[in-house]
Amino acid sequence: MHYVISLVKNAPHAANGKKVIDYELSDKGQAIWANAYLRPVRPSAMSTEAKAKFPPDSDYARARTVNYQQMADAQKAFSARYLSEIR
């Protein structure tokens, strides 16, 4: 799962928003995520104790980008088949 952080355009307190983003992406902020069982974007921020709670790096290396169009097409085909067989 991916988590996204961004700054809202024309935010009234953009400087504070940037501080939040900087903190979230810092080693300290990333360590908080890791200790909450959310894999950080900075592996160096993960303590040995937190790393032991995650799957091995080899499992992550097998991960691939999801093809959402392919998923949508499969869902349409499934829906069509379901409706044709149920009706």
PDB file of C-alpha atoms in Angstrom:
ATOM      1  CA  MET A   1       0.000   0.000   0.000  1.00  0.00           C
ATOM      2  CA  HIS A   2       1.223   3.471  -0.754  1.00  0.00           C
ATOM      3  CA  TYR A   3       0.690   6.525   1.368  1.00  0.00           C
ATOM      4  CA  VAL A   4       0.749   9.947  -0.246  1.00  0.00           C
ATOM      5  CA  ILE A   5       1.599  13.254   1.319  1.00  0.00           C
ATOM      6  CA  SER A   6       1.342  16.553  -0.495  1.00  0.00           C
ATOM      7  CA  LEU A   7       0.941  20.241   0.020  1.00  0.00           C
ATOM      8  CA  VAL A   8      -2.365  21.819  -0.962  1.00  0.00           C
ATOM      9  CA  LYS A   9      -1.974  24.546  -3.567  1.00  0.00           C
ATOM     10  CA  ASN A  10      -2.505  28.027  -2.100  1.00  0.00           C
ATOM     11  CA  ALA A  11      -2.749  26.601   1.422  1.00  0.00           C
ATOM     12  CA  PRO A  12      -3.102  29.405   3.974  1.00  0.00           C
ATOM     13  CA  HIS A  13      -0.275  27.977   6.094  1.00  0.00           C
ATOM     14  CA  ALA A  14       1.985  26.499   3.428  1.00  0.00           C
ATOM     15  CA  ALA A  15       5.135  26.991   5.486  1.00  0.00           C
ATOM     16  CA  ASN A  16       3.698  24.860   8.286  1.00  0.00           C
ATOM     17  CA  GLY A  17       2.586  22.261   5.756  1.00  0.00           C
ATOM     18  CA  LYS A  18       6.122  22.062   4.394  1.00  0.00           C
ATOM     19  CA  LYS A  19       7.420  21.550   7.931  1.00  0.00           C
ATOM     20  CA  VAL A  20       5.022  18.626   8.395  1.00  0.00           C
ATOM     21  CA  ILE A  21       6.146  17.052   5.119  1.00  0.00           C
ATOM     22  CA  ASP A  22       9.817  17.565   6.002  1.00  0.00           C
ATOM     23  CA  TYR A  23       9.238  15.908   9.385  1.00  0.00           C
ATOM     24  CA  GLU A  24       7.285  12.981   7.894  1.00  0.00           C
ATOM     25  CA  LEU A  25      10.128  12.298   5.458  1.00  0.00           C
ATOM     26  CA  SER A  26      12.898  12.724   8.027  1.00  0.00           C
ATOM     27  CA  ASP A  27      14.526   9.698   9.640  1.00  0.00           C
ATOM     28  CA  LYS A  28      12.652  10.452  12.865  1.00  0.00           C
ATOM     29  CA  GLY A  29       9.292  10.732  11.095  1.00  0.00           C
ATOM     30  CA  GLN A  30       9.938   7.597   9.052  1.00  0.00           C
ATOM     31  CA  ALA A  31      10.863   5.702  12.226  1.00  0.00           C
ATOM     32  CA  ILE A  32       7.446   6.560  13.646  1.00  0.00           C
ATOM     33  CA  TRP A  33       5.791   5.029  10.564  1.00  0.00           C
ATOM     34  CA  ALA A  34       7.993   1.932  10.777  1.00  0.00           C
ATOM     35  CA  ASN A  35       7.116   1.404  14.432  1.00  0.00           C
ATOM     36  CA  ALA A  36       3.437   1.615  13.450  1.00  0.00           C
ATOM     37  CA  TYR A  37       3.962  -1.301  11.004  1.00  0.00           C
ATOM     38  CA  LEU A  38       4.003   0.949   7.939  1.00  0.00           C
ATOM     39  CA  ARG A  39       7.047   0.393   5.760  1.00  0.00           C
ATOM     40  CA  PRO A  40       8.967   3.680   5.531  1.00  0.00           C
ATOM     41  CA  VAL A  41      10.350   5.138   2.316  1.00  0.00           C
ATOM     42  CA  ARG A  42      13.724   5.445   4.019  1.00  0.00           C
ATOM     43  CA  PRO A  43      15.010   2.000   4.927  1.00  0.00           C
ATOM     44  CA  SER A  44      17.803   3.608   6.975  1.00  0.00           C
ATOM     45  CA  ALA A  45      15.156   4.999   9.325  1.00  0.00           C
ATOM     46  CA  MET A  46      13.955   1.536  10.315  1.00  0.00           C
ATOM     47  CA  SER A  47      15.318   0.157  13.560  1.00  0.00           C
ATOM     48  CA  THR A  48      16.427  -3.460  13.779  1.00  0.00           C
ATOM     49  CA  GLU A  49      13.419  -4.191  16.005  1.00  0.00           C
ATOM     50  CA  ALA A  50      10.985  -2.672  13.501  1.00  0.00           C
ATOM     51  CA  LYS A  51      12.674  -4.397  10.542  1.00  0.00           C
ATOM     52  CA  ALA A  52      12.196  -7.765  12.244  1.00  0.00           C
ATOM     53  CA  LYS A  53       8.408  -7.187  12.138  1.00  0.00           C
ATOM     54  CA  PHE A  54       8.333  -6.815   8.343  1.00  0.00           C
ATOM     55  CA  PRO A  55       8.651  -9.453   5.628  1.00  0.00           C
ATOM     56  CA  PRO A  56      12.176  -9.933   4.263  1.00  0.00           C
ATOM     57  CA  ASP A  57      13.465  -7.527   1.619  1.00  0.00           C
ATOM     58  CA  SER A  58      13.306 -10.337  -0.957  1.00  0.00           C
ATOM     59  CA  ASP A  59       9.496 -10.314  -0.649  1.00  0.00           C
ATOM     60  CA  TYR A  60       9.389  -6.612  -1.456  1.00  0.00           C
ATOM     61  CA  ALA A  61      11.744  -7.115  -4.400  1.00  0.00           C
ATOM     62  CA  ARG A  62       9.089  -9.364  -5.985  1.00  0.00           C
ATOM     63  CA  ALA A  63       6.465  -6.596  -5.881  1.00  0.00           C
ATOM     64  CA  ARG A  64       5.325  -5.201  -9.216  1.00  0.00           C
ATOM     65  CA  THR A  65       3.322  -2.201 -10.300  1.00  0.00           C
ATOM     66  CA  VAL A  66      -0.410  -2.855 -10.442  1.00  0.00           C
ATOM     67  CA  ASN A  67      -1.987  -2.544 -13.876  1.00  0.00           C
ATOM     68  CA  TYR A  68      -5.292  -0.918 -12.940  1.00  0.00           C
ATOM     69  CA  GLN A  69      -6.601  -0.987 -16.514  1.00  0.00           C
ATOM     70  CA  GLN A  70      -6.062  -4.729 -16.648  1.00  0.00           C
ATOM     71  CA  MET A  71      -7.891  -5.075 -13.326  1.00  0.00           C
ATOM     72  CA  ALA A  72     -10.801  -2.958 -14.595  1.00  0.00           C
ATOM     73  CA  ASP A  73     -11.038  -5.036 -17.763  1.00  0.00           C
ATOM     74  CA  ALA A  74     -11.064  -8.268 -15.759  1.00  0.00           C
ATOM     75  CA  GLN A  75     -13.775  -6.863 -13.493  1.00  0.00           C
ATOM     76  CA  LYS A  76     -15.922  -5.925 -16.496  1.00  0.00           C
ATOM     77  CA  ALA A  77     -15.500  -9.428 -17.930  1.00  0.00           C
ATOM     78  CA  PHE A  78     -16.369 -10.973 -14.569  1.00  0.00           C
ATOM     79  CA  SER A  79     -19.442  -8.752 -14.191  1.00  0.00           C
ATOM     80  CA  ALA A  80     -20.639  -9.573 -17.702  1.00  0.00           C
ATOM     81  CA  ARG A  81     -20.187 -13.310 -17.155  1.00  0.00           C
ATOM     82  CA  TYR A  82     -21.893 -13.159 -13.772  1.00  0.00           C
ATOM     83  CA  LEU A  83     -24.896 -11.342 -15.187  1.00  0.00           C
ATOM     84  CA  SER A  84     -25.169 -13.686 -18.204  1.00  0.00           C
ATOM     85  CA  GLU A  85     -25.061 -16.792 -16.016  1.00  0.00           C
ATOM     86  CA  ILE A  86     -27.348 -15.508 -13.258  1.00  0.00           C
ATOM     87  CA  ARG A  87     -30.064 -14.089 -15.494  1.00  0.00           C
TER      88      ARG A  87
END
